Amino acid sequence: MRRAKAKAMPQTGASSGGGSSEKALRVLHIVDREHFRRFGRMFRELGLALDDVGVRVSLATDDAEAAAEFEGTPVTAHLIPGLSGWRRWRIGGALEAARTGEPANVHLWGARSLAGVSRWAASQGASLVVHLTSEHDVQLLLRRTPAEHEQPVVCCQRHAEDLAQRWPTLTQSTPVCPPALLCAPELPESSVRDHVLGVLWTGVLDAASGVDLLIDALAEMSRQGFEAQLVLIGGGPAAHDVWRRVRRRGVQDCVSMTDGGRLWEHSIAGADVFVLPARHTVFSLPPLLAMSLGKVVIAEETQIADWLIAGETFVPFAPGAADELAARLIDAAQAKPAVRAIARSAAEYVRAHHGVSRMAASLHDVYRVRVSERRGASTGSER
């Protein structure tokens, strides 16, 4: 097979807050299309925040639209077709052809391309930070032994504990670095809405999504005389089954479906409620963005993410309980004080714990430590 040509986006700026480029830490972020769909604006905001703390970021992605967003920023974006799908097995060659420079650290988002990226990073003498953003990523890592140059980073404490059970000495200090965003300076105003309740869900429509439960809850709301408009953003193998269920429950006038990719970035602001009808195991930015905007987040109560705290950052309901989910949605429609208090608490929590500058500082520490360790190991081998 012929190797796909890698297209490099032009460098569009210089470091503004990190001193000279010669002294700055150089890091290559590898972000495939799926991660841009899940985290969207976070990568641009993180690139700018890292530049402020002295980290020069370049970024490789197979998402042309996302790559274009870095024009006019200190982040150099490289468009590389071979990051997703069947071409992942040639990822090392694609990265080499892209002329991404000589990064001290490579930061891989997700673990699906880990083997190929790890070999390439080792050949470059770079440390590899592997950001595990889902339970599936954790399971992939557990099937192998991390190489000396690899550093796992997780999004929640639960995943750090999972790794520590497997490798107590190796991963007892696995960094926990959750998603983050740049929040508006002012907390959003909490007000009673006088229109039809707007409900938003986004993700992959599959058997584990819990969307069937959400549709049943919507039908129960309608039966009790409460109106809501549900927007489902995302495609997947269960899309046709979901729409059949919508018609069978008679709520087709209340449901809109679109495989809109990152449409959630613009839709959350107009919604009243964001729903997680199942356990959130493939982490993404939408729940945090909804919280930061003062939206009511209603979620199944068995969440593992540290930022999803029942009664503090989200309104809980029992697993599989469509009637209870309907009741929580009705509470939101009626703007119950307890529900609004949780929404405000969530907005405050995100500002306190999930600011992008905080994330940049944490990653800067990880990068700096890894560079020091790699230099120490290199010096020791020369002796």
Short mmCIF file of C-alpha atoms in Angstrom, two decimals:
data_model
loop_
_atom_site.label_atom_id
_atom_site.label_comp_id
_atom_site.label_asym_id
_atom_site.label_seq_id
_atom_site.Cartn_x
_atom_site.Cartn_y
_atom_site.Cartn_z
CA MET A 1 0.00 0.00 0.00
CA ARG A 2 1.10 3.52 -0.71
CA ARG A 3 1.75 5.71 2.26
CA ALA A 4 -0.71 8.58 2.57
CA LYS A 5 0.97 11.93 2.28
CA ALA A 6 0.90 13.92 5.49
CA LYS A 7 0.00 17.56 5.14
CA ALA A 8 1.50 19.99 7.63
CA MET A 9 -0.50 23.03 8.61
CA PRO A 10 1.61 26.21 8.57
CA GLN A 11 3.01 27.50 11.83
CA THR A 12 0.88 30.50 12.61
CA GLY A 13 2.35 32.08 15.72
CA ALA A 14 5.05 32.15 18.34
CA SER A 15 4.99 31.42 22.00
CA SER A 16 3.53 34.33 23.89
CA GLY A 17 4.05 33.40 27.51
CA GLY A 18 6.65 30.66 27.67
CA GLY A 19 9.84 32.52 26.90
CA SER A 20 12.06 31.63 23.96
CA SER A 21 11.16 28.60 21.87
CA GLU A 22 14.63 27.14 22.50
CA LYS A 23 14.00 26.95 26.24
CA ALA A 24 10.36 25.85 26.13
CA LEU A 25 9.31 22.25 26.56
CA ARG A 26 8.22 20.85 23.20
CA VAL A 27 5.24 18.51 23.16
CA LEU A 28 3.42 16.85 20.28
CA HIS A 29 -0.26 16.13 20.96
CA ILE A 30 -1.79 13.34 18.86
CA VAL A 31 -5.57 13.79 18.72
CA ASP A 32 -7.73 11.72 16.38
CA ARG A 33 -11.11 12.76 14.97
CA GLU A 34 -13.05 10.88 17.64
CA HIS A 35 -11.37 12.81 20.46
CA PHE A 36 -12.08 16.12 18.75
CA ARG A 37 -15.73 15.09 18.52
CA ARG A 38 -15.75 14.29 22.23
CA PHE A 39 -13.69 17.20 23.62
CA GLY A 40 -13.93 19.82 20.89
CA ARG A 41 -12.78 23.27 22.02
CA MET A 42 -10.75 21.86 24.93
CA PHE A 43 -7.72 21.16 22.74
CA ARG A 44 -7.48 24.71 21.42
CA GLU A 45 -7.93 26.18 24.90
CA LEU A 46 -5.39 23.73 26.34
CA GLY A 47 -2.83 24.55 23.65
CA LEU A 48 -3.04 28.24 24.50
CA ALA A 49 -2.90 27.57 28.26
CA LEU A 50 0.16 25.33 27.86
CA ASP A 51 1.89 28.03 25.84
CA ASP A 52 1.30 30.40 28.75
CA VAL A 53 3.24 28.08 31.09
CA GLY A 54 6.17 27.54 28.72
CA VAL A 55 5.13 24.48 26.72
CA ARG A 56 5.41 24.72 22.93
CA VAL A 57 2.64 22.53 21.52
CA SER A 58 2.35 21.03 18.08
CA LEU A 59 -0.64 18.86 17.26
CA ALA A 60 -1.24 15.99 14.84
CA THR A 61 -4.81 15.17 13.84
CA ASP A 62 -6.79 13.58 11.03
CA ASP A 63 -9.59 16.14 11.44
CA ALA A 64 -9.11 18.90 8.85
CA GLU A 65 -11.76 21.17 10.35
CA ALA A 66 -10.19 20.89 13.79
CA ALA A 67 -6.69 21.53 12.44
CA ALA A 68 -7.88 24.76 10.84
CA GLU A 69 -9.02 26.05 14.25
CA PHE A 70 -5.39 26.50 15.31
CA GLU A 71 -4.63 29.12 12.68
CA GLY A 72 -3.52 32.30 14.39
CA THR A 73 -2.45 30.48 17.57
CA PRO A 74 0.99 29.41 18.87
CA VAL A 75 0.02 25.76 18.19
CA THR A 76 1.32 24.22 14.96
CA ALA A 77 -1.24 21.76 13.57
CA HIS A 78 -0.30 18.88 11.26
CA LEU A 79 -3.03 17.20 9.22
CA ILE A 80 -2.21 13.48 9.06
CA PRO A 81 -4.77 11.12 7.45
CA GLY A 82 -3.38 7.99 9.09
CA LEU A 83 -4.52 8.45 12.71
CA SER A 84 -7.84 6.59 12.53
CA GLY A 85 -9.28 3.43 11.03
CA TRP A 86 -7.25 0.83 9.19
CA ARG A 87 -4.35 3.23 8.55
CA ARG A 88 -3.40 3.33 12.24
CA TRP A 89 -0.95 0.48 11.71
CA ARG A 90 1.20 2.87 9.62
CA ILE A 91 0.99 5.73 12.10
CA GLY A 92 4.73 5.82 12.77
CA GLY A 93 5.50 6.39 9.11
CA ALA A 94 2.79 9.04 8.86
CA LEU A 95 4.21 10.93 11.83
CA GLU A 96 7.72 10.71 10.40
CA ALA A 97 6.56 12.06 7.04
CA ALA A 98 4.74 14.96 8.71
CA ARG A 99 8.02 16.43 10.03
CA THR A 100 6.57 17.19 13.44
CA GLY A 101 9.93 18.26 14.84
CA GLU A 102 11.75 16.70 17.77
CA PRO A 103 9.34 16.81 20.73
CA ALA A 104 10.61 16.01 24.20
CA ASN A 105 7.21 14.52 24.97
CA VAL A 106 4.52 12.94 22.83
CA HIS A 107 1.01 13.16 24.28
CA LEU A 108 -1.35 10.54 22.84
CA TRP A 109 -5.06 11.02 23.54
CA GLY A 110 -6.63 7.57 23.82
CA ALA A 111 -4.91 4.20 23.62
CA ARG A 112 -6.09 2.76 20.32
CA SER A 113 -2.89 3.74 18.46
CA LEU A 114 -0.62 3.14 21.43
CA ALA A 115 1.64 0.42 19.99
CA GLY A 116 2.55 2.34 16.84
CA VAL A 117 2.93 5.71 18.55
CA SER A 118 5.02 4.17 21.32
CA ARG A 119 7.50 2.70 18.84
CA TRP A 120 7.76 6.02 17.02
CA ALA A 121 8.22 8.02 20.24
CA ALA A 122 10.96 5.64 21.38
CA SER A 123 12.74 6.07 18.04
CA GLN A 124 12.64 9.85 18.58
CA GLY A 125 14.02 9.58 22.11
CA ALA A 126 10.80 11.11 23.44
CA SER A 127 8.72 10.27 26.47
CA LEU A 128 5.15 9.18 25.71
CA VAL A 129 2.24 10.42 27.82
CA VAL A 130 -0.81 8.20 27.22
CA HIS A 131 -4.04 9.94 28.23
CA LEU A 132 -6.65 7.28 28.99
CA THR A 133 -10.04 8.88 28.31
CA SER A 134 -12.33 5.88 28.65
CA GLU A 135 -12.72 2.55 30.41
CA HIS A 136 -11.86 0.88 27.10
CA ASP A 137 -8.53 2.72 27.04
CA VAL A 138 -7.77 1.48 30.54
CA GLN A 139 -8.55 -2.10 29.52
CA LEU A 140 -6.29 -1.79 26.47
CA LEU A 141 -3.41 -0.65 28.68
CA LEU A 142 -4.03 -3.43 31.21
CA ARG A 143 -3.41 -5.99 28.46
CA ARG A 144 0.21 -4.91 28.09
CA THR A 145 3.11 -3.80 30.24
CA PRO A 146 3.94 -0.10 29.85
CA ALA A 147 7.36 0.54 28.35
CA GLU A 148 9.92 2.53 30.31
CA HIS A 149 9.33 5.67 28.23
CA GLU A 150 5.51 5.53 28.66
CA GLN A 151 3.56 7.46 31.30
CA PRO A 152 -0.16 6.73 31.70
CA VAL A 153 -2.39 9.67 32.66
CA VAL A 154 -6.02 9.07 33.62
CA CYS A 155 -9.13 11.23 33.82
CA CYS A 156 -10.48 9.96 37.15
CA GLN A 157 -9.31 8.40 40.41
CA ARG A 158 -11.18 5.16 39.71
CA HIS A 159 -9.01 4.49 36.67
CA ALA A 160 -5.84 5.29 38.63
CA GLU A 161 -6.90 2.67 41.16
CA ASP A 162 -7.54 0.14 38.38
CA LEU A 163 -3.98 0.59 37.14
CA ALA A 164 -2.54 0.47 40.65
CA GLN A 165 -4.15 -2.91 41.26
CA ARG A 166 -2.27 -4.29 38.26
CA TRP A 167 1.06 -2.51 38.77
CA PRO A 168 1.29 -1.28 42.41
CA THR A 169 4.86 -0.01 42.16
CA LEU A 170 4.64 1.32 38.62
CA THR A 171 1.37 3.22 38.72
CA GLN A 172 0.76 4.09 42.35
CA SER A 173 1.35 7.73 41.40
CA THR A 174 -0.47 7.77 38.06
CA PRO A 175 -1.39 11.41 37.39
CA VAL A 176 -5.11 12.18 37.36
CA CYS A 177 -5.86 14.89 34.82
CA PRO A 178 -9.58 15.29 34.05
CA PRO A 179 -11.11 17.26 31.17
CA ALA A 180 -11.17 21.04 31.52
CA LEU A 181 -12.41 24.18 29.83
CA LEU A 182 -12.16 27.93 29.85
CA CYS A 183 -15.16 29.12 31.86
CA ALA A 184 -16.96 32.41 31.50
CA PRO A 185 -15.88 34.87 34.23
CA GLU A 186 -19.38 35.17 35.70
CA LEU A 187 -21.59 32.39 37.01
CA PRO A 188 -24.68 31.98 34.82
CA GLU A 189 -27.95 33.38 36.08
CA SER A 190 -30.45 30.80 37.31
CA SER A 191 -33.92 31.61 36.05
CA VAL A 192 -37.27 29.89 35.62
CA ARG A 193 -37.82 29.07 31.97
CA ASP A 194 -41.27 29.67 30.51
CA HIS A 195 -40.94 27.52 27.41
CA VAL A 196 -40.92 23.82 26.54
CA LEU A 197 -38.13 22.03 28.43
CA GLY A 198 -35.09 21.56 26.19
CA VAL A 199 -33.29 18.26 26.83
CA LEU A 200 -29.94 17.35 25.25
CA TRP A 201 -28.05 14.09 24.92
CA THR A 202 -24.86 13.51 22.94
CA GLY A 203 -22.67 10.48 22.38
CA VAL A 204 -22.63 7.22 20.43
CA LEU A 205 -25.98 5.55 19.82
CA ASP A 206 -25.26 1.98 20.85
CA ALA A 207 -26.68 -0.64 23.21
CA ALA A 208 -24.93 0.95 26.21
CA SER A 209 -26.03 4.55 25.56
CA GLY A 210 -29.19 4.43 27.69
CA VAL A 211 -31.11 6.46 25.10
CA ASP A 212 -33.97 3.93 25.11
CA LEU A 213 -34.51 4.77 28.76
CA LEU A 214 -34.52 8.47 27.97
CA ILE A 215 -37.18 7.97 25.29
CA ASP A 216 -39.33 6.01 27.73
CA ALA A 217 -38.98 8.83 30.26
CA LEU A 218 -40.00 11.36 27.63
CA ALA A 219 -43.11 9.30 26.86
CA GLU A 220 -43.95 9.18 30.58
CA MET A 221 -43.60 12.96 30.83
CA SER A 222 -45.97 13.36 27.90
CA ARG A 223 -48.46 11.00 29.53
CA GLN A 224 -48.43 13.22 32.62
CA GLY A 225 -49.02 16.34 30.54
CA PHE A 226 -45.49 17.81 30.53
CA GLU A 227 -43.85 18.92 27.31
CA ALA A 228 -40.19 18.51 26.45
CA GLN A 229 -38.08 18.65 23.31
CA LEU A 230 -35.26 16.10 23.17
CA VAL A 231 -32.26 16.59 20.89
CA LEU A 232 -30.01 13.58 20.28
CA ILE A 233 -26.60 14.44 18.81
CA GLY A 234 -24.56 11.48 17.62
CA GLY A 235 -24.71 8.49 15.33
CA GLY A 236 -23.99 4.85 15.94
CA PRO A 237 -25.07 1.27 15.28
CA ALA A 238 -28.32 1.64 17.23
CA ALA A 239 -29.57 4.78 15.44
CA HIS A 240 -32.31 3.01 13.49
CA ASP A 241 -33.43 1.07 16.57
CA VAL A 242 -33.64 4.29 18.55
CA TRP A 243 -35.84 5.96 15.96
CA ARG A 244 -38.11 2.90 15.82
CA ARG A 245 -38.53 3.17 19.57
CA VAL A 246 -39.31 6.88 19.26
CA ARG A 247 -42.13 6.12 16.82
CA ARG A 248 -43.39 3.19 18.87
CA ARG A 249 -43.64 5.36 21.99
CA GLY A 250 -45.40 8.09 20.01
CA VAL A 251 -42.91 10.88 20.80
CA GLN A 252 -41.58 11.55 17.30
CA ASP A 253 -42.84 15.14 17.48
CA CYS A 254 -40.70 15.67 20.60
CA VAL A 255 -37.41 14.18 19.38
CA SER A 256 -34.77 15.43 16.94
CA MET A 257 -31.79 13.29 15.89
CA THR A 258 -28.63 14.40 14.13
CA ASP A 259 -25.16 12.97 13.67
CA GLY A 260 -23.83 16.46 14.12
CA GLY A 261 -20.33 15.74 15.38
CA ARG A 262 -19.45 18.78 17.51
CA LEU A 263 -22.87 20.41 17.20
CA TRP A 264 -23.15 20.00 20.98
CA GLU A 265 -20.72 22.92 21.42
CA HIS A 266 -23.43 25.25 20.14
CA SER A 267 -26.51 23.34 21.33
CA ILE A 268 -25.79 23.15 25.06
CA ALA A 269 -26.25 26.89 25.52
CA GLY A 270 -29.86 26.62 24.32
CA ALA A 271 -30.77 23.53 26.35
CA ASP A 272 -32.21 23.44 29.86
CA VAL A 273 -31.15 19.91 30.80
CA PHE A 274 -28.26 17.63 29.86
CA VAL A 275 -28.91 13.92 30.48
CA LEU A 276 -26.56 10.99 31.06
CA PRO A 277 -29.02 8.05 31.03
CA ALA A 278 -26.24 5.49 31.55
CA ARG A 279 -22.87 5.36 33.29
CA HIS A 280 -20.47 7.80 31.65
CA THR A 281 -17.45 5.64 30.75
CA VAL A 282 -16.29 7.31 27.54
CA PHE A 283 -15.41 10.72 28.91
CA SER A 284 -16.18 13.88 26.99
CA LEU A 285 -16.51 17.62 27.51
CA PRO A 286 -20.32 18.10 27.15
CA PRO A 287 -21.28 17.26 30.77
CA LEU A 288 -18.68 19.70 32.12
CA LEU A 289 -19.68 22.37 29.63
CA ALA A 290 -23.33 21.95 30.62
CA MET A 291 -22.41 22.28 34.30
CA SER A 292 -20.31 25.38 33.66
CA LEU A 293 -23.27 27.05 31.93
CA GLY A 294 -25.60 26.36 34.85
CA LYS A 295 -27.60 23.71 33.03
CA VAL A 296 -29.31 20.96 35.02
CA VAL A 297 -27.42 17.69 34.60
CA ILE A 298 -29.49 14.57 35.30
CA ALA A 299 -27.54 11.32 35.38
CA GLU A 300 -27.77 7.68 36.34
CA GLU A 301 -26.45 7.54 39.90
CA THR A 302 -23.58 5.03 39.45
CA GLN A 303 -21.13 7.44 37.81
CA ILE A 304 -17.37 6.92 38.17
CA ALA A 305 -16.11 10.33 37.01
CA ASP A 306 -14.83 12.42 39.92
CA TRP A 307 -16.70 15.48 38.64
CA LEU A 308 -20.07 13.70 38.61
CA ILE A 309 -21.15 13.89 42.25
CA ALA A 310 -24.72 12.88 43.05
CA GLY A 311 -26.65 15.69 44.70
CA GLU A 312 -23.81 18.17 44.24
CA THR A 313 -23.10 18.39 40.52
CA PHE A 314 -25.90 16.27 39.08
CA VAL A 315 -29.45 15.18 39.86
CA PRO A 316 -29.39 11.37 40.25
CA PHE A 317 -31.85 8.64 39.32
CA ALA A 318 -31.67 4.87 39.81
CA PRO A 319 -30.26 2.74 36.97
CA GLY A 320 -32.94 1.63 34.54
CA ALA A 321 -35.70 3.63 36.25
CA ALA A 322 -37.48 5.47 33.42
CA ASP A 323 -40.25 6.65 35.76
CA GLU A 324 -37.70 8.19 38.13
CA LEU A 325 -35.87 9.85 35.24
CA ALA A 326 -39.19 11.29 34.07
CA ALA A 327 -39.81 12.63 37.58
CA ARG A 328 -36.40 14.33 37.64
CA LEU A 329 -37.10 15.90 34.24
CA ILE A 330 -40.45 17.17 35.53
CA ASP A 331 -38.67 18.67 38.55
CA ALA A 332 -36.39 20.51 36.12
CA ALA A 333 -39.36 21.68 34.06
CA GLN A 334 -40.93 23.07 37.22
CA ALA A 335 -37.64 24.73 38.21
CA LYS A 336 -37.68 23.15 41.66
CA PRO A 337 -35.34 25.07 44.02
CA ALA A 338 -33.38 21.93 44.90
CA VAL A 339 -32.71 21.25 41.23
CA ARG A 340 -31.60 24.81 40.56
CA ALA A 341 -29.33 24.69 43.63
CA ILE A 342 -27.56 21.61 42.25
CA ALA A 343 -27.10 23.34 38.89
CA ARG A 344 -25.47 26.33 40.56
CA SER A 345 -23.32 24.09 42.75
CA ALA A 346 -22.13 22.28 39.62
CA ALA A 347 -21.20 25.56 37.92
CA GLU A 348 -19.15 26.58 40.95
CA TYR A 349 -17.50 23.14 41.10
CA VAL A 350 -16.37 23.30 37.47
CA ARG A 351 -14.85 26.74 38.00
CA ALA A 352 -13.00 25.55 41.09
CA HIS A 353 -11.67 22.25 39.74
CA HIS A 354 -11.80 22.12 35.95
CA GLY A 355 -10.31 25.35 34.66
CA VAL A 356 -8.05 24.81 31.67
CA SER A 357 -5.17 26.70 33.33
CA ARG A 358 -5.25 24.13 36.14
CA MET A 359 -5.07 21.32 33.59
CA ALA A 360 -2.16 23.01 31.81
CA ALA A 361 -0.23 23.34 35.07
CA SER A 362 -0.76 19.65 35.87
CA LEU A 363 0.39 18.53 32.42
CA HIS A 364 3.39 20.86 32.55
CA ASP A 365 4.49 19.06 35.72
CA VAL A 366 4.04 15.66 34.04
CA TYR A 367 6.04 16.73 30.98
CA ARG A 368 8.83 18.26 33.05
CA VAL A 369 9.21 15.17 35.24
CA ARG A 370 9.25 12.84 32.25
CA VAL A 371 11.91 14.90 30.46
CA SER A 372 14.07 14.88 33.60
CA GLU A 373 13.69 11.13 34.01
CA ARG A 374 14.54 10.46 30.36
CA ARG A 375 17.63 12.66 30.59
CA GLY A 376 18.69 10.91 33.78
CA ALA A 377 18.24 7.50 32.19
CA SER A 378 20.23 8.60 29.13
CA THR A 379 23.08 9.92 31.30
CA GLY A 380 23.14 6.71 33.30
CA SER A 381 23.36 4.54 30.19
CA GLU A 382 26.26 6.60 28.83
CA ARG A 383 28.25 5.89 31.98
#
